[in-house]
Amino acid sequence: MHSLPLWTISRENAGDLRWSSYIPGVSCTGAYRSHCLHDRIFIRERMALTIGVPKETAAGERRVAIVPEVVRKLVTQGFEVVVEAGAGEAAYFTDDAFREAGARIGTCSKALGADIVLKATPPLKPEIGKMKPGSLFLGLLDPLGMPALCLELANRSVTALSMELAPRISRAQKMDALSAMSSVAGYEAVLQAAAALPRFFPLLTTAAGTLKPANVLVLGAGVAGLQAIATARRLGARVSAYDIRDAAQEEVRSLGAKFVELVFETQQDADTGGYATALTAEKAAQQTALLVPHIAAADVVISTALVPGRPAPILVTDEALQAMKPGSVVVDLAAPGGGNCTATKPGKTVTSHDVRIFGPLDLPSKAPVDASAMYARTLFAVLTEFSDGEAFRPNFEDEIFKGMCVTHEGQVVHERIRTLLDT
Ligand code: NAD
């Protein structure tokens, strides 16, 4: 109440209102409450920014964008947190646990009507309709896959930061939600494969004889692939892996797996952000043909190959499936991008040539406790980089903010998304 700044403003302007100003290089948005002192003098007191966390509504989604540990930290920093009743239920975070951490439990509308909205999945159109103009959305938005959603957010005057677009620089590592979720997916994919394979993963020496270890081939050795390699190794499988990027070779070997080298000439295979670039059709055909004998020798294929903004490359062809042993398993982590296997049906399990092919879309939801905690920590890192409990400060001079911001002040401001919308 006694906090400054103090202004004399007209009675008509009194009441709760949002405030924004331009400070050289930095625009700043915060909420103020006005108090009448005399007839014409009002004190405008800074109000805490509210953070709203609605319950996720996507089918099978069990994560929640905030966990009590992160609520506690945000409240300490001066934020107010509103969590929709039951939002953490599927991840075993109760309303009472959120309350104890300092959050208020409210309705979906209250959560979506906050100054800052956090979500684990892209918002739906009706959810955007409930967001306040001038508010901030922070979460996984799939802006390259669903650019039209960015337009909806811009039309609603919501500033949106996409967690997928956090640049791959060391300062942004703690904000890297994609890597966090990829680690969960890589681990869960191996468990799914181990449960589905009609034989053991490890070498077993028993009175009934010695059983050979399973052969696991990991295609794409990025974050998910490396976690899959480590998990399959811990389960005792014999693991090999392949990636288009040269840099992956050393990482694969350092985890005790064999790197599969394919002898064909590749073009420049990684962009400046560490992501792979797409192969030409001719090179892609050479690659899939060369992979066939390696896939045939595997009991399990975990495929994770992705190229941002492009359909997932096909690595496991029908010919390769036909060459696999009956009962073999493919877990295609690239299913959300269409899949690395010709037979993959995103979200489904299919059988082709006696090989079971899983196209899971919800792997991070299989470990909702840890996945929610990891995800919430990455959101916390972004929030505290650009705001405190009193104001959110967009900063287009900052490469992280500029890289992640897709909409601001009613416009789609991200060049790549604007190009997608124009085409
Ligand atoms: P991703 O999910 O985009 O792709 C997964 C893997 O598929 C990548 O390794 C990619 O090279 C591979 N791939 C793509 N096309 C392929 C093809 N045709 N054949 C075979 N493999 C193919 O990638 P990611 O997991 O997000 O990580 C990519 C790289 O970025 C990794 O080296 C990772 O360590 C690095 N990274 C850096 C940071 C950072 O610096 N902050 C953060 C995260 C990841």
Tab-separated table of C-alpha atoms and ligand atoms in Angstrom:
chain	number	residue	atom	x	y	z
A	1	MET	CA	0.000	0.000	0.000
A	2	HIS	CA	2.781	2.449	0.813
A	3	SER	CA	4.952	1.280	-2.015
A	4	LEU	CA	5.644	3.859	-4.696
A	5	PRO	CA	5.246	5.182	-7.343
A	6	LEU	CA	2.659	7.809	-6.345
A	7	TRP	CA	0.695	9.669	-8.986
A	8	THR	CA	-2.104	12.145	-9.044
A	9	ILE	CA	-4.634	10.789	-11.466
A	10	SER	CA	-8.253	11.506	-12.186
A	11	ARG	CA	-11.019	9.652	-10.421
A	12	GLU	CA	-12.085	8.139	-13.766
A	13	ASN	CA	-8.753	6.381	-14.119
A	14	ALA	CA	-8.928	4.864	-10.666
A	15	GLY	CA	-9.615	1.223	-10.030
A	16	ASP	CA	-7.576	-1.822	-10.943
A	17	LEU	CA	-5.818	-1.332	-14.252
A	18	ARG	CA	-2.904	-2.582	-16.225
A	19	TRP	CA	-0.002	-0.284	-16.894
A	20	SER	CA	2.619	-0.325	-19.539
A	21	SER	CA	5.383	2.083	-20.366
A	22	TYR	CA	8.430	2.244	-22.517
A	23	ILE	CA	11.776	2.357	-20.772
A	24	PRO	CA	14.670	2.852	-23.256
A	25	GLY	CA	15.174	-0.481	-24.929
A	26	VAL	CA	12.788	-2.288	-22.593
A	27	SER	CA	9.015	-2.198	-22.490
A	28	CYS	CA	7.490	-3.291	-19.237
A	29	THR	CA	4.077	-4.498	-18.228
A	30	GLY	CA	2.749	-4.690	-14.697
A	31	ALA	CA	-0.488	-4.466	-12.759
A	32	TYR	CA	-1.373	-1.557	-10.483
A	33	ARG	CA	-4.184	-0.950	-8.017
A	34	SER	CA	-5.249	2.638	-7.292
A	35	HIS	CA	-6.245	3.821	-3.820
A	36	CYS	CA	-8.117	7.075	-3.166
A	37	LEU	CA	-6.423	9.255	-0.533
A	38	HIS	CA	-8.246	12.554	-0.967
A	39	ASP	CA	-10.729	13.687	-3.513
A	40	ARG	CA	-8.168	13.789	-6.329
A	41	ILE	CA	-5.083	12.005	-5.037
A	42	PHE	CA	-4.617	8.343	-5.626
A	43	ILE	CA	-1.831	6.032	-4.660
A	44	ARG	CA	-1.160	3.425	-7.283
A	45	GLU	CA	0.194	0.326	-5.653
A	46	ARG	CA	1.998	-2.300	-7.648
A	47	MET	CA	0.114	-5.601	-7.581
A	48	ALA	CA	1.838	-8.947	-7.781
A	49	LEU	CA	1.736	-10.532	-11.220
A	50	THR	CA	-0.551	-13.554	-11.243
A	51	ILE	CA	0.516	-16.795	-12.849
A	52	GLY	CA	-2.288	-19.118	-13.935
A	53	VAL	CA	-1.939	-22.832	-14.554
A	54	PRO	CA	-4.960	-24.508	-16.157
A	55	LYS	CA	-5.502	-28.263	-16.180
A	56	GLU	CA	-4.190	-29.864	-19.372
A	57	THR	CA	-7.029	-31.112	-21.553
A	58	ALA	CA	-5.222	-33.018	-24.350
A	59	ALA	CA	-6.147	-36.716	-24.425
A	60	GLY	CA	-3.698	-38.796	-22.385
A	61	GLU	CA	-1.794	-35.731	-21.117
A	62	ARG	CA	-0.814	-36.263	-17.491
A	63	ARG	CA	1.697	-33.474	-17.008
A	64	VAL	CA	1.005	-30.190	-15.270
A	65	ALA	CA	2.987	-27.034	-16.037
A	66	ILE	CA	3.807	-26.263	-12.423
A	67	VAL	CA	4.744	-28.306	-9.355
A	68	PRO	CA	4.642	-27.283	-5.675
A	69	GLU	CA	8.443	-26.885	-5.532
A	70	VAL	CA	8.280	-24.234	-8.281
A	71	VAL	CA	5.164	-22.557	-6.793
A	72	ARG	CA	7.140	-22.029	-3.579
A	73	LYS	CA	9.995	-20.351	-5.481
A	74	LEU	CA	7.626	-18.115	-7.495
A	75	VAL	CA	5.724	-17.014	-4.393
A	76	THR	CA	9.034	-16.157	-2.713
A	77	GLN	CA	9.801	-13.972	-5.721
A	78	GLY	CA	6.533	-12.067	-5.300
A	79	PHE	CA	4.288	-13.789	-7.872
A	80	GLU	CA	0.757	-14.927	-7.078
A	81	VAL	CA	-0.043	-18.374	-8.424
A	82	VAL	CA	-3.510	-19.683	-9.330
A	83	VAL	CA	-3.735	-23.379	-10.149
A	84	GLU	CA	-6.938	-24.839	-11.593
A	85	ALA	CA	-8.544	-27.336	-9.208
A	86	GLY	CA	-7.325	-30.828	-10.061
A	87	ALA	CA	-4.658	-29.600	-12.508
A	88	GLY	CA	-1.965	-31.732	-10.889
A	89	GLU	CA	-4.117	-34.765	-10.133
A	90	ALA	CA	-2.854	-36.978	-12.977
A	91	ALA	CA	0.737	-36.294	-11.890
A	92	TYR	CA	-0.076	-36.932	-8.211
A	93	PHE	CA	0.295	-33.257	-7.179
A	94	THR	CA	-2.787	-32.585	-5.050
A	95	ASP	CA	-4.603	-29.263	-4.647
A	96	ASP	CA	-3.565	-29.360	-0.989
A	97	ALA	CA	0.104	-29.687	-1.953
A	98	PHE	CA	-0.242	-26.616	-4.211
A	99	ARG	CA	-2.060	-24.703	-1.447
A	100	GLU	CA	0.659	-25.564	1.066
A	101	ALA	CA	3.245	-24.260	-1.376
A	102	GLY	CA	1.408	-20.905	-1.503
A	103	ALA	CA	-0.853	-21.212	-4.570
A	104	ARG	CA	-4.551	-20.417	-4.748
A	105	ILE	CA	-6.794	-23.077	-6.227
A	106	GLY	CA	-9.254	-21.613	-8.712
A	107	THR	CA	-11.383	-22.248	-11.756
A	108	CYS	CA	-10.121	-22.770	-15.294
A	109	SER	CA	-11.252	-19.234	-16.187
A	110	LYS	CA	-9.297	-17.744	-13.276
A	111	ALA	CA	-6.159	-19.618	-14.340
A	112	LEU	CA	-6.525	-18.601	-17.995
A	113	GLY	CA	-7.349	-15.017	-16.992
A	114	ALA	CA	-4.025	-14.532	-15.177
A	115	ASP	CA	-1.264	-12.097	-16.193
A	116	ILE	CA	0.922	-15.058	-17.173
A	117	VAL	CA	-0.467	-18.424	-18.320
A	118	LEU	CA	1.676	-21.563	-18.194
A	119	LYS	CA	0.808	-24.737	-20.083
A	120	ALA	CA	2.483	-27.991	-21.067
A	121	THR	CA	0.636	-28.269	-24.396
A	122	PRO	CA	-0.454	-25.653	-26.969
A	123	PRO	CA	-3.563	-23.699	-25.954
A	124	LEU	CA	-6.852	-24.477	-27.693
A	125	LYS	CA	-8.858	-21.715	-29.394
A	126	PRO	CA	-11.443	-21.487	-26.567
A	127	GLU	CA	-8.584	-21.252	-24.054
A	128	ILE	CA	-7.029	-18.366	-25.994
A	129	GLY	CA	-10.429	-16.673	-25.913
A	130	LYS	CA	-10.282	-16.663	-22.111
A	131	MET	CA	-6.804	-15.117	-21.929
A	132	LYS	CA	-6.483	-11.418	-21.081
A	133	PRO	CA	-5.290	-9.049	-23.819
A	134	GLY	CA	-1.799	-7.944	-22.776
A	135	SER	CA	-1.119	-11.182	-20.887
A	136	LEU	CA	1.794	-13.549	-21.459
A	137	PHE	CA	1.565	-17.183	-22.571
A	138	LEU	CA	4.555	-19.383	-21.872
A	139	GLY	CA	4.682	-23.012	-22.936
A	140	LEU	CA	5.172	-25.557	-25.688
A	141	LEU	CA	3.323	-24.069	-28.646
A	142	ASP	CA	4.465	-26.069	-31.665
A	143	PRO	CA	4.713	-22.793	-33.622
A	144	LEU	CA	6.387	-24.428	-36.629
A	145	GLY	CA	3.737	-27.160	-36.800
A	146	MET	CA	0.753	-24.920	-35.926
A	147	PRO	CA	1.562	-21.368	-37.056
A	148	ALA	CA	-2.162	-20.485	-37.233
A	149	LEU	CA	-2.312	-20.779	-33.450
A	150	CYS	CA	0.222	-17.950	-33.207
A	151	LEU	CA	-2.113	-15.782	-35.248
A	152	GLU	CA	-4.927	-16.508	-32.766
A	153	LEU	CA	-2.672	-15.452	-29.896
A	154	ALA	CA	-1.622	-12.296	-31.744
A	155	ASN	CA	-5.259	-11.423	-32.496
A	156	ARG	CA	-5.986	-11.766	-28.782
A	157	SER	CA	-2.975	-9.451	-28.047
A	158	VAL	CA	-1.315	-12.161	-26.000
A	159	THR	CA	2.490	-12.094	-25.888
A	160	ALA	CA	3.543	-15.705	-26.471
A	161	LEU	CA	6.917	-17.285	-25.760
A	162	SER	CA	7.456	-20.695	-27.302
A	163	MET	CA	9.553	-23.077	-25.221
A	164	GLU	CA	10.499	-24.963	-28.405
A	165	LEU	CA	12.306	-21.904	-29.721
A	166	ALA	CA	14.735	-21.418	-26.824
A	167	PRO	CA	18.103	-20.985	-28.549
A	168	ARG	CA	20.748	-23.631	-27.952
A	169	ILE	CA	23.239	-21.470	-26.097
A	170	SER	CA	24.681	-22.253	-22.699
A	171	ARG	CA	22.743	-19.439	-20.931
A	172	ALA	CA	19.502	-21.023	-22.154
A	173	GLN	CA	20.314	-24.601	-21.148
A	174	LYS	CA	18.206	-24.406	-17.992
A	175	MET	CA	15.270	-23.246	-20.180
A	176	ASP	CA	15.550	-26.170	-22.610
A	177	ALA	CA	12.175	-27.847	-22.183
A	178	LEU	CA	12.584	-29.874	-25.380
A	179	SER	CA	15.729	-31.559	-24.098
A	180	ALA	CA	14.092	-32.222	-20.737
A	181	MET	CA	11.094	-33.875	-22.400
A	182	SER	CA	13.305	-35.743	-24.885
A	183	SER	CA	15.216	-37.320	-22.002
A	184	VAL	CA	11.977	-38.629	-20.520
A	185	ALA	CA	10.854	-39.893	-23.935
A	186	GLY	CA	14.146	-41.687	-24.632
A	187	TYR	CA	13.984	-43.486	-21.302
A	188	GLU	CA	10.301	-44.415	-21.617
A	189	ALA	CA	10.715	-45.643	-25.204
A	190	VAL	CA	13.261	-48.243	-24.108
A	191	LEU	CA	11.022	-49.429	-21.272
A	192	GLN	CA	8.143	-49.756	-23.749
A	193	ALA	CA	10.343	-51.763	-26.115
A	194	ALA	CA	11.653	-54.000	-23.321
A	195	ALA	CA	8.105	-54.748	-22.165
A	196	ALA	CA	6.972	-55.548	-25.723
A	197	LEU	CA	9.966	-57.645	-26.831
A	198	PRO	CA	9.256	-61.371	-26.490
A	199	ARG	CA	12.742	-61.957	-25.058
A	200	PHE	CA	15.150	-60.536	-22.459
A	201	PHE	CA	17.346	-57.480	-22.878
A	202	PRO	CA	20.397	-58.647	-20.854
A	203	LEU	CA	22.686	-61.604	-21.285
A	204	LEU	CA	21.496	-64.170	-18.765
A	205	THR	CA	23.452	-67.170	-17.609
A	206	THR	CA	21.049	-69.581	-15.962
A	207	ALA	CA	20.833	-73.293	-15.140
A	208	ALA	CA	18.560	-73.498	-18.165
A	209	GLY	CA	21.304	-72.179	-20.398
A	210	THR	CA	22.790	-68.888	-21.533
A	211	LEU	CA	20.582	-66.309	-23.206
A	212	LYS	CA	22.114	-63.788	-25.584
A	213	PRO	CA	21.519	-60.060	-25.005
A	214	ALA	CA	19.062	-58.262	-27.245
A	215	ASN	CA	20.404	-56.032	-30.008
A	216	VAL	CA	19.091	-52.481	-29.803
A	217	LEU	CA	19.640	-50.003	-32.629
A	218	VAL	CA	19.036	-46.332	-31.907
A	219	LEU	CA	18.490	-44.124	-34.953
A	220	GLY	CA	19.159	-40.447	-34.229
A	221	ALA	CA	21.529	-39.789	-31.337
A	222	GLY	CA	20.265	-36.430	-30.083
A	223	VAL	CA	18.986	-35.934	-26.554
A	224	ALA	CA	16.282	-38.649	-26.728
A	225	GLY	CA	18.566	-41.060	-28.588
A	226	LEU	CA	21.412	-40.688	-26.104
A	227	GLN	CA	19.024	-41.280	-23.194
A	228	ALA	CA	17.672	-44.351	-25.023
A	229	ILE	CA	21.220	-45.663	-25.500
A	230	ALA	CA	22.037	-45.153	-21.805
A	231	THR	CA	18.784	-46.815	-20.687
A	232	ALA	CA	19.146	-49.812	-23.033
A	233	ARG	CA	22.733	-50.254	-21.848
A	234	ARG	CA	21.598	-50.200	-18.207
A	235	LEU	CA	19.094	-52.947	-19.063
A	236	GLY	CA	21.967	-55.013	-20.451
A	237	ALA	CA	21.251	-54.850	-24.200
A	238	ARG	CA	23.931	-54.713	-26.888
A	239	VAL	CA	23.470	-51.221	-28.309
A	240	SER	CA	24.467	-49.562	-31.557
A	241	ALA	CA	23.418	-46.166	-32.848
A	242	TYR	CA	23.454	-44.031	-35.958
A	243	ASP	CA	23.130	-40.305	-36.568
A	244	ILE	CA	23.648	-38.057	-39.554
A	245	ARG	CA	25.711	-35.575	-37.501
A	246	ASP	CA	29.412	-36.388	-37.175
A	247	ALA	CA	29.471	-34.881	-33.677
A	248	ALA	CA	27.172	-37.672	-32.461
A	249	GLN	CA	29.822	-40.387	-32.987
A	250	GLU	CA	31.871	-39.491	-29.938
A	251	GLU	CA	28.780	-39.120	-27.725
A	252	VAL	CA	27.488	-42.541	-28.796
A	253	ARG	CA	30.838	-44.198	-28.105
A	254	SER	CA	31.199	-42.450	-24.740
A	255	LEU	CA	28.005	-44.231	-23.635
A	256	GLY	CA	29.492	-47.623	-24.510
A	257	ALA	CA	27.495	-48.135	-27.718
A	258	LYS	CA	28.808	-48.909	-31.198
A	259	PHE	CA	28.461	-46.190	-33.842
A	260	VAL	CA	27.083	-47.396	-37.162
A	261	GLU	CA	29.012	-45.777	-39.982
A	262	LEU	CA	27.274	-45.560	-43.339
A	263	VAL	CA	29.519	-44.951	-46.285
A	264	PHE	CA	27.804	-42.294	-48.351
A	265	GLU	CA	28.631	-38.680	-48.956
A	266	THR	CA	26.484	-36.324	-46.897
A	267	GLN	CA	25.993	-32.626	-47.408
A	268	GLN	CA	26.386	-30.165	-44.526
A	269	ASP	CA	24.552	-32.142	-41.839
A	270	ALA	CA	23.900	-29.726	-38.980
A	271	ASP	CA	22.682	-26.153	-38.744
A	272	THR	CA	24.226	-23.575	-36.425
A	273	GLY	CA	21.824	-24.534	-33.607
A	274	GLY	CA	23.055	-28.161	-33.445
A	275	TYR	CA	19.981	-29.511	-35.285
A	276	ALA	CA	20.321	-31.749	-38.341
A	277	THR	CA	19.379	-30.474	-41.787
A	278	ALA	CA	17.267	-32.454	-44.241
A	279	LEU	CA	18.946	-34.738	-46.813
A	280	THR	CA	18.147	-34.520	-50.515
A	281	ALA	CA	15.824	-37.269	-51.803
A	282	GLU	CA	18.779	-39.008	-53.480
A	283	LYS	CA	20.932	-39.031	-50.310
A	284	ALA	CA	17.940	-40.093	-48.208
A	285	ALA	CA	17.380	-43.108	-50.508
A	286	GLN	CA	21.070	-44.092	-50.197
A	287	GLN	CA	20.826	-43.782	-46.430
A	288	THR	CA	17.718	-45.976	-46.041
A	289	ALA	CA	19.207	-48.669	-48.291
A	290	LEU	CA	22.448	-48.735	-46.303
A	291	LEU	CA	20.534	-48.984	-43.026
A	292	VAL	CA	18.623	-52.161	-43.993
A	293	PRO	CA	21.230	-54.749	-42.817
A	294	HIS	CA	21.728	-52.898	-39.524
A	295	ILE	CA	17.984	-52.779	-38.888
A	296	ALA	CA	17.688	-56.460	-39.843
A	297	ALA	CA	20.231	-57.358	-37.147
A	298	ALA	CA	18.334	-55.496	-34.430
A	299	ASP	CA	15.679	-56.934	-32.103
A	300	VAL	CA	14.645	-53.417	-31.173
A	301	VAL	CA	14.854	-50.174	-33.140
A	302	ILE	CA	14.338	-46.930	-31.261
A	303	SER	CA	14.049	-44.170	-33.847
A	304	THR	CA	14.311	-40.509	-32.848
A	305	ALA	CA	15.457	-38.670	-35.997
A	306	LEU	CA	13.944	-35.220	-36.433
A	307	VAL	CA	14.654	-32.117	-38.476
A	308	PRO	CA	12.911	-29.035	-37.015
A	309	GLY	CA	10.049	-27.710	-39.120
A	310	ARG	CA	10.223	-30.661	-41.557
A	311	PRO	CA	8.476	-34.035	-41.683
A	312	ALA	CA	10.539	-36.689	-39.867
A	313	PRO	CA	12.958	-38.461	-42.281
A	314	ILE	CA	12.077	-42.036	-43.246
A	315	LEU	CA	14.829	-44.391	-42.022
A	316	VAL	CA	12.971	-47.699	-41.598
A	317	THR	CA	11.420	-48.776	-44.881
A	318	ASP	CA	9.076	-51.664	-45.606
A	319	GLU	CA	12.077	-53.568	-46.959
A	320	ALA	CA	13.852	-53.080	-43.613
A	321	LEU	CA	10.790	-54.236	-41.618
A	322	GLN	CA	10.576	-57.333	-43.798
A	323	ALA	CA	14.227	-58.096	-43.035
A	324	MET	CA	13.696	-57.961	-39.239
A	325	LYS	CA	13.151	-61.092	-37.125
A	326	PRO	CA	9.500	-61.866	-36.256
A	327	GLY	CA	8.663	-60.455	-32.825
A	328	SER	CA	11.030	-57.503	-33.201
A	329	VAL	CA	9.922	-54.104	-32.005
A	330	VAL	CA	10.205	-50.561	-33.363
A	331	VAL	CA	9.458	-47.627	-31.052
A	332	ASP	CA	9.191	-44.551	-33.240
A	333	LEU	CA	9.738	-41.416	-31.165
A	334	ALA	CA	9.486	-39.343	-34.317
A	335	ALA	CA	5.767	-40.244	-34.569
A	336	PRO	CA	4.663	-36.667	-33.700
A	337	GLY	CA	6.545	-35.525	-36.839
A	338	GLY	CA	5.058	-38.327	-38.998
A	339	GLY	CA	7.489	-41.068	-37.981
A	340	ASN	CA	10.841	-42.508	-39.095
A	341	CYS	CA	9.207	-45.770	-40.182
A	342	THR	CA	6.932	-46.135	-43.215
A	343	ALA	CA	4.464	-48.223	-41.167
A	344	THR	CA	4.210	-45.833	-38.194
A	345	LYS	CA	0.743	-44.613	-37.292
A	346	PRO	CA	1.127	-41.721	-34.839
A	347	GLY	CA	-0.512	-42.590	-31.517
A	348	LYS	CA	-1.091	-46.227	-32.504
A	349	THR	CA	0.606	-49.626	-32.423
A	350	VAL	CA	0.616	-51.556	-35.699
A	351	THR	CA	2.084	-54.865	-36.818
A	352	SER	CA	3.838	-55.240	-40.130
A	353	HIS	CA	5.786	-58.364	-41.244
A	354	ASP	CA	5.433	-59.648	-37.635
A	355	VAL	CA	7.213	-56.584	-36.292
A	356	ARG	CA	5.347	-54.402	-33.804
A	357	ILE	CA	5.696	-50.679	-34.483
A	358	PHE	CA	4.792	-48.231	-31.721
A	359	GLY	CA	4.110	-44.585	-32.568
A	360	PRO	CA	3.770	-43.049	-29.096
A	361	LEU	CA	2.762	-39.394	-28.760
A	362	ASP	CA	2.609	-39.221	-24.996
A	363	LEU	CA	5.901	-40.587	-23.668
A	364	PRO	CA	6.639	-37.677	-21.284
A	365	SER	CA	3.200	-38.336	-19.760
A	366	LYS	CA	4.336	-41.854	-18.812
A	367	ALA	CA	6.534	-40.317	-16.115
A	368	PRO	CA	4.305	-37.358	-15.194
A	369	VAL	CA	5.900	-36.656	-11.815
A	370	ASP	CA	9.441	-36.126	-13.089
A	371	ALA	CA	8.359	-34.769	-16.481
A	372	SER	CA	6.185	-32.091	-14.801
A	373	ALA	CA	8.952	-31.160	-12.368
A	374	MET	CA	11.560	-30.865	-15.138
A	375	TYR	CA	9.222	-28.906	-17.373
A	376	ALA	CA	8.140	-26.539	-14.576
A	377	ARG	CA	11.795	-25.808	-13.776
A	378	THR	CA	12.457	-24.776	-17.381
A	379	LEU	CA	9.428	-22.442	-17.283
A	380	PHE	CA	10.675	-20.986	-14.000
A	381	ALA	CA	14.052	-20.292	-15.600
A	382	VAL	CA	12.406	-18.333	-18.443
A	383	LEU	CA	10.033	-16.459	-16.152
A	384	THR	CA	12.702	-15.294	-13.778
A	385	GLU	CA	14.944	-14.239	-16.672
A	386	PHE	CA	12.366	-11.739	-17.934
A	387	SER	CA	10.196	-10.866	-14.947
A	388	ASP	CA	9.992	-10.573	-11.210
A	389	GLY	CA	6.832	-10.744	-9.134
A	390	GLU	CA	5.915	-7.190	-10.142
A	391	ALA	CA	6.480	-6.818	-13.850
A	392	PHE	CA	7.217	-8.719	-17.000
A	393	ARG	CA	9.879	-7.099	-19.186
A	394	PRO	CA	9.973	-8.077	-22.850
A	395	ASN	CA	13.499	-7.513	-24.119
A	396	PHE	CA	14.026	-7.869	-27.845
A	397	GLU	CA	17.719	-7.015	-27.391
A	398	ASP	CA	18.123	-10.366	-25.647
A	399	GLU	CA	18.728	-13.272	-28.038
A	400	ILE	CA	16.802	-15.712	-25.850
A	401	PHE	CA	13.732	-13.487	-25.660
A	402	LYS	CA	13.914	-12.585	-29.335
A	403	GLY	CA	14.339	-16.250	-30.276
A	404	MET	CA	11.360	-17.428	-28.218
A	405	CYS	CA	8.878	-14.602	-28.711
A	406	VAL	CA	6.323	-15.424	-31.395
A	407	THR	CA	3.655	-12.778	-30.738
A	408	HIS	CA	3.724	-9.343	-29.120
A	409	GLU	CA	1.400	-6.342	-29.088
A	410	GLY	CA	-1.050	-7.923	-31.516
A	411	GLN	CA	1.563	-9.024	-34.087
A	412	VAL	CA	3.302	-12.257	-35.022
A	413	VAL	CA	6.851	-11.018	-34.456
A	414	HIS	CA	8.857	-14.189	-35.187
A	415	GLU	CA	10.205	-14.044	-38.712
A	416	ARG	CA	10.124	-17.785	-39.339
A	417	ILE	CA	6.508	-18.078	-38.205
A	418	ARG	CA	5.524	-15.022	-40.255
A	419	THR	CA	7.063	-16.640	-43.337
A	420	LEU	CA	5.135	-19.845	-42.641
A	421	LEU	CA	1.904	-17.869	-42.312
A	422	ASP	CA	2.590	-16.023	-45.571
A	423	THR	CA	3.134	-19.223	-47.585
B	1	NAD	P1	16.372	-33.547	-32.697
B	1	NAD	O1	15.341	-34.015	-31.729
B	1	NAD	O2	16.038	-32.415	-33.581
B	1	NAD	O3	16.773	-34.790	-33.625
B	1	NAD	C1	17.185	-36.017	-33.066
B	1	NAD	C2	18.396	-36.527	-33.776
B	1	NAD	O4	18.036	-36.971	-35.076
B	1	NAD	C3	19.506	-35.501	-33.958
B	1	NAD	O5	20.667	-35.956	-33.339
B	1	NAD	C4	19.643	-35.416	-35.472
B	1	NAD	O6	20.995	-35.211	-35.879
B	1	NAD	C5	19.161	-36.767	-35.906
B	1	NAD	N1	18.766	-36.850	-37.331
B	1	NAD	C6	18.043	-35.980	-38.076
B	1	NAD	N2	17.923	-36.426	-39.332
B	1	NAD	C7	18.562	-37.623	-39.402
B	1	NAD	C8	18.772	-38.571	-40.425
B	1	NAD	N3	18.303	-38.390	-41.662
B	1	NAD	N4	19.480	-39.673	-40.119
B	1	NAD	C9	19.953	-39.868	-38.879
B	1	NAD	N5	19.801	-39.022	-37.866
B	1	NAD	C10	19.106	-37.896	-38.121
B	1	NAD	O7	17.730	-33.213	-31.973
B	1	NAD	P2	18.040	-32.952	-30.443
B	1	NAD	O8	17.907	-34.196	-29.691
B	1	NAD	O9	17.190	-31.852	-29.975
B	1	NAD	O10	19.570	-32.525	-30.429
B	1	NAD	C11	20.386	-32.259	-31.538
B	1	NAD	C12	21.751	-31.798	-31.030
B	1	NAD	O11	21.670	-30.579	-30.314
B	1	NAD	C13	22.420	-32.771	-30.093
B	1	NAD	O12	23.796	-32.772	-30.392
B	1	NAD	C14	22.250	-32.180	-28.745
B	1	NAD	O13	23.259	-32.579	-27.834
B	1	NAD	C15	22.368	-30.726	-29.078
B	1	NAD	N6	21.742	-29.893	-28.036
B	1	NAD	C16	22.398	-28.762	-27.628
B	1	NAD	C17	21.831	-27.972	-26.637
B	1	NAD	C18	22.529	-26.737	-26.155
B	1	NAD	O14	23.603	-26.449	-26.593
B	1	NAD	N7	21.919	-25.969	-25.276
B	1	NAD	C19	20.617	-28.313	-26.085
B	1	NAD	C20	19.972	-29.481	-26.544
B	1	NAD	C21	20.566	-30.252	-27.525
